mmCIF file of C-alpha atoms in Angstrom:
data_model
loop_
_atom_site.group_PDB
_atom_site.id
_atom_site.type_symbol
_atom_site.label_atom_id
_atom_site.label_comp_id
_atom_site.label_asym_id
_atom_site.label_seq_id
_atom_site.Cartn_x
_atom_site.Cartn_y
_atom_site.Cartn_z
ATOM 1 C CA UNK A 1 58.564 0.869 37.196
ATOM 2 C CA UNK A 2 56.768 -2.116 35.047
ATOM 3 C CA UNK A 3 56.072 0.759 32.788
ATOM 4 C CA UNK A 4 59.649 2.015 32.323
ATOM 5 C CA UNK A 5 60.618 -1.399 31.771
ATOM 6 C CA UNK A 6 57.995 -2.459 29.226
ATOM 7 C CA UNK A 7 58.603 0.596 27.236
ATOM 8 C CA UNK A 8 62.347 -0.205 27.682
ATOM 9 C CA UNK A 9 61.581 -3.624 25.789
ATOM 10 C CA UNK A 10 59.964 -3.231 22.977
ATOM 11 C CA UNK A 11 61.759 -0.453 22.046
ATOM 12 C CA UNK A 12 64.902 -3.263 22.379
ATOM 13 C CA UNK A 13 62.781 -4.791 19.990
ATOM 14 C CA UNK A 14 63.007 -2.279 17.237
ATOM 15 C CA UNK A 15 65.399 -1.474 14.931
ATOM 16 C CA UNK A 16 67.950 1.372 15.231
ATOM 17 C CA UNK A 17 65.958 4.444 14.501
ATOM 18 C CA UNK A 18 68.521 7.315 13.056
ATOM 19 C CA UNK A 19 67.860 10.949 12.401
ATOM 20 C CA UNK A 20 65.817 11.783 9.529
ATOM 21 C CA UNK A 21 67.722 14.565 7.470
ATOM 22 C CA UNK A 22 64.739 15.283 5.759
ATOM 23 C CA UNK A 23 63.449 16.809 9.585
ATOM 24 C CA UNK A 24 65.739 20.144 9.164
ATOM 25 C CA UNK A 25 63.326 21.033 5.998
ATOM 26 C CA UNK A 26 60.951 23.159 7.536
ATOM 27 C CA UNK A 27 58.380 25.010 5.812
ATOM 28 C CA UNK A 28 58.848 28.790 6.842
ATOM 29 C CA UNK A 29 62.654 29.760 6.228
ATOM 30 C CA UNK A 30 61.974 33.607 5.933
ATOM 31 C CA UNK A 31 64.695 35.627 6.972
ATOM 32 C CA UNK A 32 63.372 39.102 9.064
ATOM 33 C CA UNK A 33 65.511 41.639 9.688
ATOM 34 C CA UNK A 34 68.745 39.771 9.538
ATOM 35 C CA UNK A 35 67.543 36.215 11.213
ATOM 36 C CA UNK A 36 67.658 33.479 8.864
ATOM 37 C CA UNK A 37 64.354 30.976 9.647
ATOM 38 C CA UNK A 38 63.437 34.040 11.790
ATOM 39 C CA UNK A 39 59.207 33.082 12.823
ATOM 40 C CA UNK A 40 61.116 29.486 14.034
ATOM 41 C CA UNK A 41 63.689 31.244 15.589
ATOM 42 C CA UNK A 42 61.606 33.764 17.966
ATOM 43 C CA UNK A 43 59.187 31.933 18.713
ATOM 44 C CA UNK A 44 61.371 30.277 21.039
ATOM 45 C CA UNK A 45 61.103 33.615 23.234
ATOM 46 C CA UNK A 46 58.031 32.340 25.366
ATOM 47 C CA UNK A 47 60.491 29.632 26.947
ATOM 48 C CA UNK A 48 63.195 32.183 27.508
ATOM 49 C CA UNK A 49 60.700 34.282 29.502
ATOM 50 C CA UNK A 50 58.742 31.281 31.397
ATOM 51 C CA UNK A 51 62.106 30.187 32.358
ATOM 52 C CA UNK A 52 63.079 33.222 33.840
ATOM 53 C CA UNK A 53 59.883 34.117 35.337
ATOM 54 C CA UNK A 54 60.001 30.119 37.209
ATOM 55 C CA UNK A 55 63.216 30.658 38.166
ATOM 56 C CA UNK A 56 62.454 33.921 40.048
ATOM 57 C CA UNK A 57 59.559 32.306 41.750
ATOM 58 C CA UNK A 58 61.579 29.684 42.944
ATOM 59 C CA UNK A 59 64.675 31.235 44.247
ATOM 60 C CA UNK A 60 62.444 33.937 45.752
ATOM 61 C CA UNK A 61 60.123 31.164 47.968
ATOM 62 C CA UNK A 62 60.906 29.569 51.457
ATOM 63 C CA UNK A 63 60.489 25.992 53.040
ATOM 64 C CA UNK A 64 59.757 22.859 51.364
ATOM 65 C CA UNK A 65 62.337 20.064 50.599
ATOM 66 C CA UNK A 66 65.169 20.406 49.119
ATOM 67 C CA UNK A 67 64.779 18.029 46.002
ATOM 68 C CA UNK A 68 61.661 19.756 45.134
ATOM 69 C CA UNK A 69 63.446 23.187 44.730
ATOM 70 C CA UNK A 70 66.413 21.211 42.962
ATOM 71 C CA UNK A 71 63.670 19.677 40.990
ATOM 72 C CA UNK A 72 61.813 23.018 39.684
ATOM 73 C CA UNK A 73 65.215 24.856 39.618
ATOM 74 C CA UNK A 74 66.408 22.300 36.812
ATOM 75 C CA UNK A 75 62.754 22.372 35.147
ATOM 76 C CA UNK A 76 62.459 26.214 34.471
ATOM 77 C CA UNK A 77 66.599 26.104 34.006
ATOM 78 C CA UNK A 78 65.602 23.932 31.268
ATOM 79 C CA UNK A 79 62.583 25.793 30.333
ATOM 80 C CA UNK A 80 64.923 28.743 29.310
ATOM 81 C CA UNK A 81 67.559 26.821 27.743
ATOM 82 C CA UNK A 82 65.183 25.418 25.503
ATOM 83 C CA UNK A 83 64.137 28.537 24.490
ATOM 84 C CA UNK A 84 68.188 28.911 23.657
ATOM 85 C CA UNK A 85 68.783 25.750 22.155
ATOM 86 C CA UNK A 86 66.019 25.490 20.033
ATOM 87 C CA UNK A 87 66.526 29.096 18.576
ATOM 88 C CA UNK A 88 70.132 28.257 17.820
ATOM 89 C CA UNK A 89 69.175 24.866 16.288
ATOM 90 C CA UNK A 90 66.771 27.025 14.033
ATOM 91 C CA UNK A 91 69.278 29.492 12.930
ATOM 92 C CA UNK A 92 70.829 26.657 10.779
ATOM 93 C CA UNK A 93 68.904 23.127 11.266
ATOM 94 C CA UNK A 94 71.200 20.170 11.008
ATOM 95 C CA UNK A 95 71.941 17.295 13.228
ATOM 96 C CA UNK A 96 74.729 18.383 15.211
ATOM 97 C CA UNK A 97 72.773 21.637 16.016
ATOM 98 C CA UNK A 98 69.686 19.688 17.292
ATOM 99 C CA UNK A 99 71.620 17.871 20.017
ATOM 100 C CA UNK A 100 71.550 21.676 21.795
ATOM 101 C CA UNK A 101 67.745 21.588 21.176
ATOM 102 C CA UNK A 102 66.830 17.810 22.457
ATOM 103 C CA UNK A 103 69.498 18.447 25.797
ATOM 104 C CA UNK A 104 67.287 21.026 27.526
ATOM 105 C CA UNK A 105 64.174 19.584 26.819
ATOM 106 C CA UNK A 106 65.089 16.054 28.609
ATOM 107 C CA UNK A 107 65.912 18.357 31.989
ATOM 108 C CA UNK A 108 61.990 19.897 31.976
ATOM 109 C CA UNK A 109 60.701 16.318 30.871
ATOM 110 C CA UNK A 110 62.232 14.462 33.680
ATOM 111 C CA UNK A 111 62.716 16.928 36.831
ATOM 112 C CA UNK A 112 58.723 17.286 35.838
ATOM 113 C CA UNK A 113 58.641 13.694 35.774
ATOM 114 C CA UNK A 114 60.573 13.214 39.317
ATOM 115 C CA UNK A 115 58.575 16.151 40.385
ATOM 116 C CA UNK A 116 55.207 14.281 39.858
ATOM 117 C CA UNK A 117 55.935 10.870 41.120
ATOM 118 C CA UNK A 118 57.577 12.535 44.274
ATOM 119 C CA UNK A 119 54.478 14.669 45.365
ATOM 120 C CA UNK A 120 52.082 12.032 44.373
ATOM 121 C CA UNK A 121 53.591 8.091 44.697
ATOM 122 C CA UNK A 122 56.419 8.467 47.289
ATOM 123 C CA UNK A 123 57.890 11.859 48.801
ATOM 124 C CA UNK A 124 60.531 9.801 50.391
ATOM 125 C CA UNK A 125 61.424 8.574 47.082
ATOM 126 C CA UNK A 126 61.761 12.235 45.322
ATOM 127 C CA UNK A 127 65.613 12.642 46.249
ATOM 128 C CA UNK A 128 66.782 10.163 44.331
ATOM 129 C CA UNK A 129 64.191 9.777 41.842
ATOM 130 C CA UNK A 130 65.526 13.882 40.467
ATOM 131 C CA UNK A 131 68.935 12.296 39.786
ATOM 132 C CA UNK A 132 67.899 9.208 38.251
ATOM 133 C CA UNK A 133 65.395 10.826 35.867
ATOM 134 C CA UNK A 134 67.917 13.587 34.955
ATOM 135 C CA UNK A 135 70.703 10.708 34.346
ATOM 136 C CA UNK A 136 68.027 8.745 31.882
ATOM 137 C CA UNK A 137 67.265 11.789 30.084
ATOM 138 C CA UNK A 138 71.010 13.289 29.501
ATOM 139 C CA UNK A 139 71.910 9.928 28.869
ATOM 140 C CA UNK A 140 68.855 9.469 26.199
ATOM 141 C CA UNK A 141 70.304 12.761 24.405
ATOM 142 C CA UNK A 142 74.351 11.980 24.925
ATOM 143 C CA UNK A 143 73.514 8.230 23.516
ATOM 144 C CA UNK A 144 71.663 9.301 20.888
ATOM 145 C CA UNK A 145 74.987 12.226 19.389
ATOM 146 C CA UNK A 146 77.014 9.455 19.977
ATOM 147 C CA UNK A 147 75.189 7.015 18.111
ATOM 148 C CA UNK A 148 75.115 9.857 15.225
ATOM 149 C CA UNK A 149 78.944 10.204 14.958
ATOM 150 C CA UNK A 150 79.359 7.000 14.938
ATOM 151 C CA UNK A 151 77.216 6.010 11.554
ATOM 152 C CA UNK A 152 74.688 4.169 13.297
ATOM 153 C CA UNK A 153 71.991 7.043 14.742
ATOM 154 C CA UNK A 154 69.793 5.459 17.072
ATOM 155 C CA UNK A 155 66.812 7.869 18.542
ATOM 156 C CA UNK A 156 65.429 4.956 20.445
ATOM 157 C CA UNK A 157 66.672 5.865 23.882
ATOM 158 C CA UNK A 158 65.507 9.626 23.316
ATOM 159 C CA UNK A 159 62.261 8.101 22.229
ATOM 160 C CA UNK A 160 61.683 6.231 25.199
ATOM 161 C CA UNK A 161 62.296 9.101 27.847
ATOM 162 C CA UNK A 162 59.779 11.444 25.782
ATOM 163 C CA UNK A 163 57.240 8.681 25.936
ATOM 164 C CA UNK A 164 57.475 7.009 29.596
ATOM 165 C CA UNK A 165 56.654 10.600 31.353
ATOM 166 C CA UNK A 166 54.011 10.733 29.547
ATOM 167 C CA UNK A 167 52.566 7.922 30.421
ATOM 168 C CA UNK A 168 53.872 7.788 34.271
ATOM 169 C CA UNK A 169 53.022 11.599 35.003
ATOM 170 C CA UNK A 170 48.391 11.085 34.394
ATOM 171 C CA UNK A 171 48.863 7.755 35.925
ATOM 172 C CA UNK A 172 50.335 9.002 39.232
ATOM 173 C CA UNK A 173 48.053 12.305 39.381
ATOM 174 C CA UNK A 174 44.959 9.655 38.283
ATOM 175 C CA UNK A 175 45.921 7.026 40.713
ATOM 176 C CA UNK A 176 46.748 8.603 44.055
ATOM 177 C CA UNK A 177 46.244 11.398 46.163
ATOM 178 C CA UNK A 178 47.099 15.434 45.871
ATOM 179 C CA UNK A 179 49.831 16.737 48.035
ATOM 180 C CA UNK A 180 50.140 19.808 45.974
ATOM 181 C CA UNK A 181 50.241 19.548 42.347
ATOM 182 C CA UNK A 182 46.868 21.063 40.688
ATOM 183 C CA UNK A 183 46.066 18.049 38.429
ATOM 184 C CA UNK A 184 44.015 21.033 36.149
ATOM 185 C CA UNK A 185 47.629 22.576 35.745
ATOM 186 C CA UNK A 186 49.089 19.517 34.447
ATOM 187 C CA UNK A 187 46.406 18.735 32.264
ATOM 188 C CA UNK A 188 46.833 21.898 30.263
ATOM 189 C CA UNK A 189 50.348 21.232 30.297
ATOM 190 C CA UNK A 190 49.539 18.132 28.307
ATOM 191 C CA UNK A 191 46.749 19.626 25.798
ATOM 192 C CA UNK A 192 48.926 22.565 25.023
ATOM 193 C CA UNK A 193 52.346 20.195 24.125
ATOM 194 C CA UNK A 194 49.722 17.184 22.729
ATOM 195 C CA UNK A 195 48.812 20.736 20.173
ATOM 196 C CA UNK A 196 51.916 21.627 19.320
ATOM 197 C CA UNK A 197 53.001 18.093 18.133
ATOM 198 C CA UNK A 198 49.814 18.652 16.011
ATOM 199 C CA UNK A 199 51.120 21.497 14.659
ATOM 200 C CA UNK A 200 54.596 20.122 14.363
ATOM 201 C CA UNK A 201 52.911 17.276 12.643
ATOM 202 C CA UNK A 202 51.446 19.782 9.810
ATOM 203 C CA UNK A 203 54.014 22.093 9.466
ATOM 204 C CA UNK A 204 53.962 22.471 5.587
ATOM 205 C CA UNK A 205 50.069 22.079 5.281
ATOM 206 C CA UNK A 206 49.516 24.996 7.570
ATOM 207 C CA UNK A 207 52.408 27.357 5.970
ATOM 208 C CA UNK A 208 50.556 26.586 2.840
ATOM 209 C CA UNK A 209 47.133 27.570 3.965
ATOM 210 C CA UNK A 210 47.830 31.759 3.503
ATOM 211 C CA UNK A 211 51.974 31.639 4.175
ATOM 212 C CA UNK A 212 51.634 33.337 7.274
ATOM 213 C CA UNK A 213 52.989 31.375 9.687
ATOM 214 C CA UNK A 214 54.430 27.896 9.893
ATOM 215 C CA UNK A 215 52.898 24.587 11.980
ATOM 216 C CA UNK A 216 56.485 24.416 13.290
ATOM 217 C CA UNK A 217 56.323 28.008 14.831
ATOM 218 C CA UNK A 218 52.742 27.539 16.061
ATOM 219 C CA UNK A 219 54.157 24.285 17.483
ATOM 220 C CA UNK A 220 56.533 26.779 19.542
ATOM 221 C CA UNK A 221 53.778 28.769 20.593
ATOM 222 C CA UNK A 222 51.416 26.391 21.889
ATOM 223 C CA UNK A 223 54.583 24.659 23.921
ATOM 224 C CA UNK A 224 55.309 27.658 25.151
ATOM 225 C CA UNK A 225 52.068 28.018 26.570
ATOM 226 C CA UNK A 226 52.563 24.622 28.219
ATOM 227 C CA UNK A 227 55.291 25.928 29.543
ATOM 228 C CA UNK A 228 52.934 28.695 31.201
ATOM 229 C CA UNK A 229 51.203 26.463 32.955
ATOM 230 C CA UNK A 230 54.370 24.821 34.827
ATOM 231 C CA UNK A 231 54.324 28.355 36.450
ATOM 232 C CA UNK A 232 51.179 27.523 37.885
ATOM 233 C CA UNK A 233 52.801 24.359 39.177
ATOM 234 C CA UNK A 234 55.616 25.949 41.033
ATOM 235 C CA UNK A 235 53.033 28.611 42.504
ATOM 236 C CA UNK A 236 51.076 25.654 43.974
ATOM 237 C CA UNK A 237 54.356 24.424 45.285
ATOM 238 C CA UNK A 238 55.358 27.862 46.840
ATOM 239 C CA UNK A 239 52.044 28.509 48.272
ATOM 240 C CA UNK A 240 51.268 24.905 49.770
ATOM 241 C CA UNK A 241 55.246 25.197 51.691
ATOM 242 C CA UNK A 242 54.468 28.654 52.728
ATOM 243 C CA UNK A 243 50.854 27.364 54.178
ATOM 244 C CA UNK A 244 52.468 24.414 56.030
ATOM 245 C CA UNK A 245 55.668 27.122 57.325
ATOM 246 C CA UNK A 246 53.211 29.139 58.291
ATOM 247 C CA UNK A 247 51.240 26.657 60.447
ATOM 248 C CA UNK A 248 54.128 25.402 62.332
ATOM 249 C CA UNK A 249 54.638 26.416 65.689
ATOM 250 C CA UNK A 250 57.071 28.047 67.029
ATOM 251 C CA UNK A 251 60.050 26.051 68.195
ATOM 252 C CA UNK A 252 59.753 25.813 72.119
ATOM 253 C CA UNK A 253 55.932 25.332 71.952
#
């Protein structure tokens, strides 16, 4: 919570922080076989198939609370929209299109995030912490489009519920004990999306190195295969309530 609310004020202390137009100029705008921006747009295909692939794995398991199902249910649903948004933004990058890329993402960052603090600070606290994450992401995304129409962009609120997961997600695995999430899992989670915002970062450099591919479609890849790795999480999950199902006796005993 102090964390939330330090990040919370200094970024009150900052300016207004609008979208950059200059962000829709990506490197690789090849068209293939019809797509416009095509590498940018398909690479957006490992999220479509993680999210389906999570999805199955959850519906298909038994036990365990509630909220955690919710929980992974919105993550992978997210997951997969992702993969929808983000190749729709990329068919023609503007503004308004991004707000279908950015709205996904917030429901993997935070059920993830609710997911996290649940198993590892407070189980108790998981059912309400899924809505109030969700609500602080949506909101983030929803402020920020409104803030756009209205001449005065402000990214600060999106900002701050990229960056407080990412804080409060090693602290709780770091600072108390495993129920069920494999801290190795969430690790690679973090090296593979920590890579692609390197390769978002050097987008133009690498397209120009060859012309091959794009940072911004490697940036895809490699956060696709963080994505991967949330599969691993859910498996955990599954595994761990089929364990403790399995282990209870039968009623009358």
């Amino acid at each position: 919570m102090a964390v939330a609310v330090g990040a919370a004020g200094v970024a009150l202390r900052l300016a207004p922080i609008p979208q950059d137009p200059a962000y829709h100029a990506f490197a690789d705008r090849r068209a293939l076989l019809g797509i416009p921006n095509a590498l940018n747009v398909l690479s957006n295909l490992p999220f479509v198939t993680v999210g389906m692939v999570g999805l199955r794995l959850v519906v298909g398991a038994t036990g365990g609370a509630a909220w955690e199902r919710a929980a992974f249910l919105v993550l992978f649903t997210g997951v997969l929209l992702t993969g929808a948004g983000s190749g729709y933004y990329h068919l023609a990058p503007s503004t308004p299109a991004l707000f279908w890329d950015r709205l996904p993402m917030t429901l993997a960052f935070m059920s993830l995030c609710a997911l996290a603090l649940g198993e590892r600070v407070s189980p108790r606290a998981g059912p309400w912490l899924l809505p109030l994450c969700l609500a602080a992401g949506l909101g983030s995304v929803v402020s920020w489009r409104s803030s756009e129409l209205g001449g005065t962009g402000d990214l600060r609120p999106y900002g701050l519920v990229q960056f407080v997961p990412l804080v409060l997600i090693p602290l709780a695995l770091l600072l108390y004990p495993r129920r069920w999430i494999p801290g190795a899992a969430i690790a690679a989670v973090a090296g593979w999306y920590a890579l692609s915002k390197v390769f978002e970062a050097l987008d133009a450099a690498i397209f120009a190195w060859g012309g091959l591919v794009s940072g911004h479609t490697l940036k895809h890849l490699a956060a696709g295969t963080a994505t991967y790795w949330l599969l691993r999480v859910a498996r955990s999950w599954r595994d761990a309530r089929g364990e403790r199902a399995f282990a209870r006796p039968p009623a009358g005993l």
